[in-house]
């Protein structure tokens, strides 16, 4: 899954484990292996006389992870509940921008970009505090799963990124009537240079979410369905600002 | 016209900064001694005066503005521009943040924007505060203020390109509308 999606970024001492396994058989790295081992850096708080205590804590966390033990509140996805504990590194009960950014990686191992993380926090921040609580995170979890599946589906040549042609096909499938040139423009703007040029998962989520929101706005204004809308200056500003950030 | 002469170029008026002073700062900010200041190096060096990390999106916008070769950072020559840009914004911000709280409220924001030439409704300033107030205080911090001005300026520029008869109204197709917004945000 790491190859074509997102994952919780593994901590230092297990990166090698994850990477080796990734090379051997990309499909056997499951969502669970990484965060379970990720707790291995529990050594951070294991020091002196607390060593045994820390060790017990590590085993407890691992056990809880493997068994799903813990009180999952109603309405929260159990898997999301487990991830939440791992991502919430300062144990504050909230996920902030930094924690979210550290947790999410693209298929080329780059962190998710700030804009996408900020956008997702704004979308799922039910407390209006600039952070996400467990319930918001559960909704975000489902959101990410859906987009990851969509991304894998669109990435027909399995290159780990979406090219202009792939994006055009994908958007047409989702019901958008956009020209190949427009899709190419999006890829040029948001693409990352690497072995293959294209959009990574973070930008894919950002672009598709924005597209959804802008299209909805356009449809609301284009009541006669003529394909044109008339906007005043301030209307244009507020539509762009409220919808996009 | 609502947007006849909104704020355009960088704020003017500060005397040029001494080169050796700048070089000193550049070396301190360029932690990995690469000769180029990256997004994260600049972000660590900047303070918004409220003990919270500087808005990474603002940092990215500023770097992109001065990074001519698209190298993901600024060299010493370009850094001079960045330095001037930020200190000029700082002076403007201080003028409006009369109580030195590090934040400006809705009225102060309106005063600032009106000073730049924008003519916008009170309701719109409410929207701006809501969107750019990252710390959820009902006020805008320095870094978010810069970001707010950058976004407004870019949106105004793209609107003006389509408003050929300059009457404050545009008529656009679906794809035109999408590319207008995608090119800015």
XYZ file of C-alpha atoms in Angstrom:
430
model
C 0.000 0.000 0.000
C 2.928 2.308 0.629
C 3.739 2.269 -3.002
C 0.476 3.698 -4.202
C -0.970 5.456 -1.280
C -0.366 7.107 2.007
C 0.788 5.691 5.244
C 1.823 6.693 8.673
C 5.458 7.632 8.365
C 7.509 5.019 10.204
C 9.861 6.095 12.958
C 13.609 5.915 12.455
C 14.420 2.481 13.794
C 11.799 0.682 11.793
C 12.214 2.527 8.511
C 14.623 -0.138 7.372
C 12.206 -2.886 8.236
C 9.427 -1.217 6.328
C 11.633 -0.347 3.383
C 13.134 -3.826 3.074
C 9.767 -5.430 3.163
C 8.509 -2.877 0.698
C 11.142 -3.894 -1.778
C 10.595 -7.593 -1.335
C 6.895 -7.597 -1.663
C 5.103 -4.305 -1.827
C 1.713 -5.763 -1.174
C 2.536 -7.504 2.096
C 3.166 -4.269 3.972
C -0.188 -3.783 5.583
C -1.485 -0.686 7.238
C -0.926 -2.269 10.634
C 2.709 -3.270 10.426
C 4.046 0.245 10.272
C 2.401 1.919 13.247
C 2.796 -1.120 15.491
C 6.502 -1.115 14.918
C 6.454 2.669 14.949
C 5.873 2.489 18.675
C 9.275 0.859 18.857
C 10.806 4.259 19.348
C 9.143 4.238 22.733
C 12.805 4.290 23.753
C 12.412 8.052 23.645
C 10.811 7.987 27.065
C 12.610 4.898 28.301
C 15.401 6.120 30.518
C 16.981 5.137 33.815
C 14.648 3.586 36.333
C 11.709 4.051 34.022
C 13.149 1.555 31.609
C 10.971 -1.336 32.710
C 7.916 0.869 32.898
C 8.588 2.120 29.401
C 9.044 -1.398 28.186
C 5.716 -2.442 29.655
C 4.127 0.553 28.005
C 5.561 -0.480 24.672
C 4.195 -3.996 25.051
C 0.860 -2.566 26.150
C 0.666 -0.315 23.109
C 1.661 -3.161 20.829
C -0.891 -5.468 22.392
C -3.573 -2.859 22.164
C -2.720 -2.414 18.553
C -2.760 -6.061 17.703
C -5.918 -6.871 19.596
C -7.765 -3.665 18.990
C -8.150 -3.430 22.722
C -9.401 -0.083 23.956
C -12.660 1.742 24.230
C -13.613 2.920 20.802
C -16.323 5.582 21.149
C -19.488 4.961 19.142
C -19.410 6.400 15.642
C -15.621 6.150 15.398
C -13.972 3.789 12.956
C -11.927 1.333 15.115
C -9.007 1.428 12.719
C -9.049 5.237 12.759
C -9.121 5.059 16.567
C -5.901 3.055 16.610
C -4.174 5.389 14.167
C -5.249 8.394 16.164
C -3.218 7.211 19.176
C -0.130 6.900 16.987
C -0.504 10.183 15.148
C -1.295 12.186 18.295
C 2.373 12.198 19.337
C 1.996 14.721 22.151
C -1.011 12.771 23.514
C -3.105 15.940 23.635
C -6.246 14.300 22.309
C -6.016 16.487 19.204
C -4.137 16.268 15.917
C -2.535 19.538 14.849
C -1.037 20.530 11.506
C 2.464 19.362 12.441
C 1.307 15.955 13.668
C -0.838 15.386 10.624
C 1.969 16.392 8.282
C 4.404 14.064 10.022
C 1.964 11.201 9.752
C 1.156 11.271 6.054
C 3.503 10.310 3.237
C 3.120 10.066 -0.516
C 4.188 7.089 -2.564
C 7.616 8.703 -3.133
C 8.049 9.039 0.662
C 7.647 12.809 0.609
C 5.518 14.320 3.386
C 2.100 15.652 2.527
C 2.309 19.343 1.627
C 1.163 22.025 4.055
C -1.677 23.286 1.894
C -3.366 19.883 1.686
C -2.915 19.222 5.407
C -4.290 22.661 6.247
C -7.237 22.123 3.897
C -8.057 18.769 5.513
C -7.786 20.213 9.012
C -10.193 22.971 8.047
C -12.570 20.409 6.547
C -12.633 18.082 9.551
C -12.070 20.494 12.417
C -15.468 20.178 14.055
C -14.290 22.015 17.159
C -13.183 25.155 15.252
C -9.884 25.078 17.128
C -7.481 24.499 14.236
C -7.004 20.903 15.370
C -8.867 17.653 14.787
C -10.397 15.587 17.562
C -11.026 11.843 17.410
C -14.395 12.173 15.670
C -13.031 14.530 13.047
C -10.095 12.208 12.547
C -12.408 9.256 12.001
C -14.169 11.185 9.225
C -10.793 12.245 7.795
C -9.704 8.604 7.861
C -12.640 7.564 5.690
C -12.010 10.527 3.393
C -8.361 9.521 2.931
C -9.224 5.880 2.301
C -11.632 6.867 -0.445
C -9.153 9.164 -2.160
C -6.366 6.642 -1.863
C -8.517 4.026 -3.584
C -9.408 6.581 -6.243
C -5.751 7.478 -6.711
C -4.728 3.842 -7.167
C -7.543 3.391 -9.607
C -6.456 6.418 -11.667
C -2.794 5.484 -11.671
C -3.216 3.008 -14.530
C 0.462 2.537 -15.304
C 1.281 2.046 -11.597
C 3.937 4.744 -11.701
C 2.986 6.101 -8.276
C 1.824 9.398 -9.719
C -0.947 10.707 -11.967
C -0.089 12.043 -15.423
C -2.140 14.553 -17.415
C -3.795 11.819 -19.477
C -4.584 9.750 -16.390
C -6.055 12.788 -14.662
C -8.199 13.596 -17.669
C -9.566 10.040 -17.784
C -10.163 9.988 -14.046
C -11.992 13.312 -13.966
C -14.125 12.290 -16.952
C -15.065 9.151 -15.043
C -16.044 11.244 -12.050
C -18.347 13.217 -14.352
C -16.259 16.330 -15.040
C -16.317 17.693 -18.540
C -12.851 19.210 -18.797
C -10.453 19.591 -21.698
C -7.174 17.620 -21.860
C -5.360 20.982 -21.886
C -6.921 21.996 -18.586
C -5.939 18.690 -16.971
C -2.425 19.049 -18.323
C -2.266 22.556 -16.830
C -3.231 21.134 -13.420
C -0.510 18.487 -13.638
C 2.110 21.006 -14.749
C 1.194 23.198 -11.825
C 1.063 20.561 -9.124
C 3.265 17.809 -10.509
C 6.489 16.670 -8.919
C 9.593 15.940 -10.955
C 10.994 12.491 -10.372
C 11.382 9.297 -12.320
C 7.881 9.969 -13.637
C 6.374 13.433 -13.809
C 2.951 13.645 -12.246
C 0.732 14.487 -9.294
C 1.328 12.783 -5.965
C -1.530 11.729 -3.698
C -1.514 14.913 -1.573
C -1.950 17.200 -4.592
C -4.474 14.807 -6.114
C -6.653 15.120 -3.007
C -6.228 18.892 -2.992
C -7.021 19.334 -6.689
C -10.053 17.020 -6.661
C -11.517 18.561 -3.511
C -11.120 22.060 -4.868
C -12.557 21.024 -8.198
C -15.588 19.538 -6.457
C -16.154 22.701 -4.494
C -15.648 25.114 -7.407
C -17.902 23.054 -9.675
C -20.629 23.107 -7.091
C -20.361 26.866 -6.876
C -20.447 27.230 -10.639
C -23.562 25.052 -10.897
C -25.312 27.055 -8.201
C -24.659 30.281 -10.110
C -25.348 28.889 -13.564
C -29.062 28.450 -12.920
C -30.002 28.646 -16.605
C -27.363 25.986 -17.367
C -25.820 27.989 -20.194
C -22.232 27.282 -19.157
C -21.474 30.890 -18.247
C -21.658 32.806 -15.008
C -21.548 36.499 -14.227
C -19.671 37.533 -11.112
C -18.924 40.831 -9.443
C -15.449 41.519 -8.066
C -16.340 40.924 -4.439
C -18.441 37.906 -5.282
C -15.477 36.415 -7.097
C -13.122 37.108 -4.196
C -15.354 35.647 -1.537
C -16.283 32.596 -3.607
C -12.610 31.779 -4.135
C -11.574 32.496 -0.568
C -14.388 30.702 1.231
C -14.315 27.642 -0.985
C -10.651 27.044 -1.368
C -8.954 27.310 1.955
C -14.630 50.819 -9.339
C -14.101 48.614 -6.403
C -10.611 47.569 -7.263
C -9.332 50.550 -9.139
C -6.000 50.903 -7.438
C -5.578 48.212 -4.867
C -2.297 47.612 -3.246
C 0.184 46.463 -5.843
C 3.926 46.611 -5.541
C 5.869 45.834 -2.410
C 5.602 48.432 0.267
C 8.137 51.173 -0.330
C 10.013 53.571 1.836
C 12.668 51.741 3.802
C 16.266 52.743 3.182
C 18.440 49.997 1.641
C 19.925 47.595 4.174
C 23.638 47.284 4.796
C 25.066 44.292 2.888
C 27.326 42.975 5.631
C 24.426 43.098 8.078
C 22.344 41.078 5.623
C 25.161 38.602 4.993
C 25.390 38.025 8.720
C 21.679 37.216 8.895
C 21.801 35.072 5.782
C 24.535 32.889 7.257
C 22.621 32.412 10.463
C 19.403 31.442 8.677
C 21.153 29.147 6.186
C 21.703 26.412 8.774
C 22.989 23.727 6.402
C 25.417 26.187 4.718
C 24.086 25.325 1.280
C 24.102 28.916 0.074
C 20.342 28.697 -0.387
C 17.696 29.342 2.270
C 14.933 26.753 2.030
C 11.283 26.986 3.121
C 11.927 25.295 6.433
C 15.075 27.334 7.201
C 13.188 30.554 6.593
C 10.190 29.332 8.588
C 12.370 28.549 11.598
C 13.986 31.956 11.413
C 10.766 33.947 11.204
C 8.600 34.929 14.114
C 5.034 36.159 14.003
C 5.376 37.573 17.494
C 2.890 35.151 19.057
C 5.072 32.150 19.937
C 3.411 29.967 17.327
C 5.229 28.640 14.224
C 5.200 30.984 11.242
C 2.531 30.034 8.701
C 4.295 27.568 6.334
C 2.011 28.554 3.456
C 3.066 32.198 3.804
C 6.720 31.154 3.775
C 6.148 29.120 0.614
C 4.417 32.092 -1.058
C 7.255 34.467 -0.192
C 9.995 32.071 -1.335
C 8.139 31.436 -4.603
C 7.957 35.175 -5.187
C 11.747 35.649 -5.078
C 13.060 32.235 -6.161
C 13.827 32.965 -9.805
C 15.315 29.631 -10.886
C 12.684 27.490 -9.180
C 15.291 25.901 -6.905
C 13.044 25.710 -3.853
C 14.849 28.443 -1.939
C 16.546 31.838 -2.164
C 20.242 32.683 -2.582
C 21.895 35.698 -0.977
C 20.917 38.152 -3.720
C 17.306 37.037 -3.622
C 17.341 37.019 0.167
C 17.894 40.787 0.141
C 14.490 41.062 -1.557
C 12.877 38.678 0.924
C 14.296 40.618 3.859
C 13.026 43.929 2.533
C 9.634 42.425 1.722
C 9.147 41.054 5.226
C 10.434 44.105 7.115
C 8.248 46.384 4.998
C 5.202 44.262 5.819
C 6.241 44.345 9.440
C 6.219 48.146 9.443
C 2.792 48.228 7.863
C 1.475 45.681 10.318
C 2.842 47.628 13.299
C 1.023 50.729 12.121
C -2.290 48.943 12.354
C -1.577 46.819 15.409
C -1.788 49.786 17.739
C -1.813 47.845 20.993
C 1.207 45.739 19.915
C -0.700 42.526 20.549
C 0.674 40.809 17.454
C -2.845 40.651 16.038
C -5.058 43.008 14.101
C -8.814 42.899 14.398
C -11.497 43.350 11.790
C -11.585 47.133 11.935
C -7.812 47.407 11.697
C -7.795 44.969 8.797
C -10.405 47.069 7.045
C -8.352 50.215 7.603
C -5.252 48.516 6.207
C -7.033 47.187 3.114
C -8.785 50.492 2.499
C -5.377 52.132 2.689
C -4.180 49.769 -0.042
C -7.077 50.863 -2.265
C -9.516 47.994 -1.766
C -13.191 48.875 -1.402
C -14.905 45.883 0.141
C -18.007 45.324 2.273
C -17.947 44.757 6.032
C -19.310 41.302 5.464
C -16.323 40.485 3.296
C -13.902 41.494 6.049
C -15.740 39.031 8.272
C -15.027 36.314 5.702
C -11.368 37.304 5.529
C -10.933 37.153 9.303
C -12.692 33.805 9.429
C -10.476 32.318 6.742
C -7.096 33.766 7.621
C -7.368 33.609 11.389
C -5.417 30.355 11.853
C -5.269 30.720 15.613
C -9.044 31.137 15.891
C -8.901 34.333 17.916
C -11.188 36.455 15.774
C -8.081 38.423 14.788
C -5.297 38.019 12.243
C -1.622 37.471 13.155
C 1.282 38.931 11.168
C 2.029 35.853 9.022
C -1.637 35.288 8.201
C -2.014 38.979 7.380
C 0.738 38.718 4.745
C -0.888 35.594 3.296
C -4.262 37.355 3.185
C -2.748 40.284 1.265
C -0.932 37.989 -1.176
C -4.079 36.007 -1.981
C -6.216 39.143 -2.389
C -3.630 40.682 -4.681
C -3.409 37.581 -6.890
C -7.185 37.197 -7.114
C -7.501 40.866 -8.006
C -4.868 40.528 -10.722
C -6.612 37.565 -12.335
C -10.031 39.223 -12.082
C -8.703 42.328 -13.754
C -7.353 40.280 -16.658
C -10.861 39.039 -17.410
C -12.667 42.296 -16.664
C -11.599 43.912 -19.919
C -14.166 46.728 -19.815
C -13.284 47.412 -16.152
C -16.852 47.617 -14.864
C -16.207 45.324 -11.893
C -18.101 42.396 -13.444
C -16.911 39.367 -15.394
C -18.669 36.725 -17.432
C -16.755 33.457 -17.573
C -17.210 29.884 -18.734
C -16.804 26.872 -16.453
C -13.219 26.133 -17.428
C -12.254 29.811 -17.412
C -13.605 30.142 -13.899
C -11.723 27.044 -12.731
C -8.418 28.160 -14.211
C -8.794 31.651 -12.727
C -9.074 30.213 -9.254
C -6.617 27.341 -9.659
C -3.945 29.712 -10.870
C -4.145 31.658 -7.666
C -4.681 29.285 -4.816
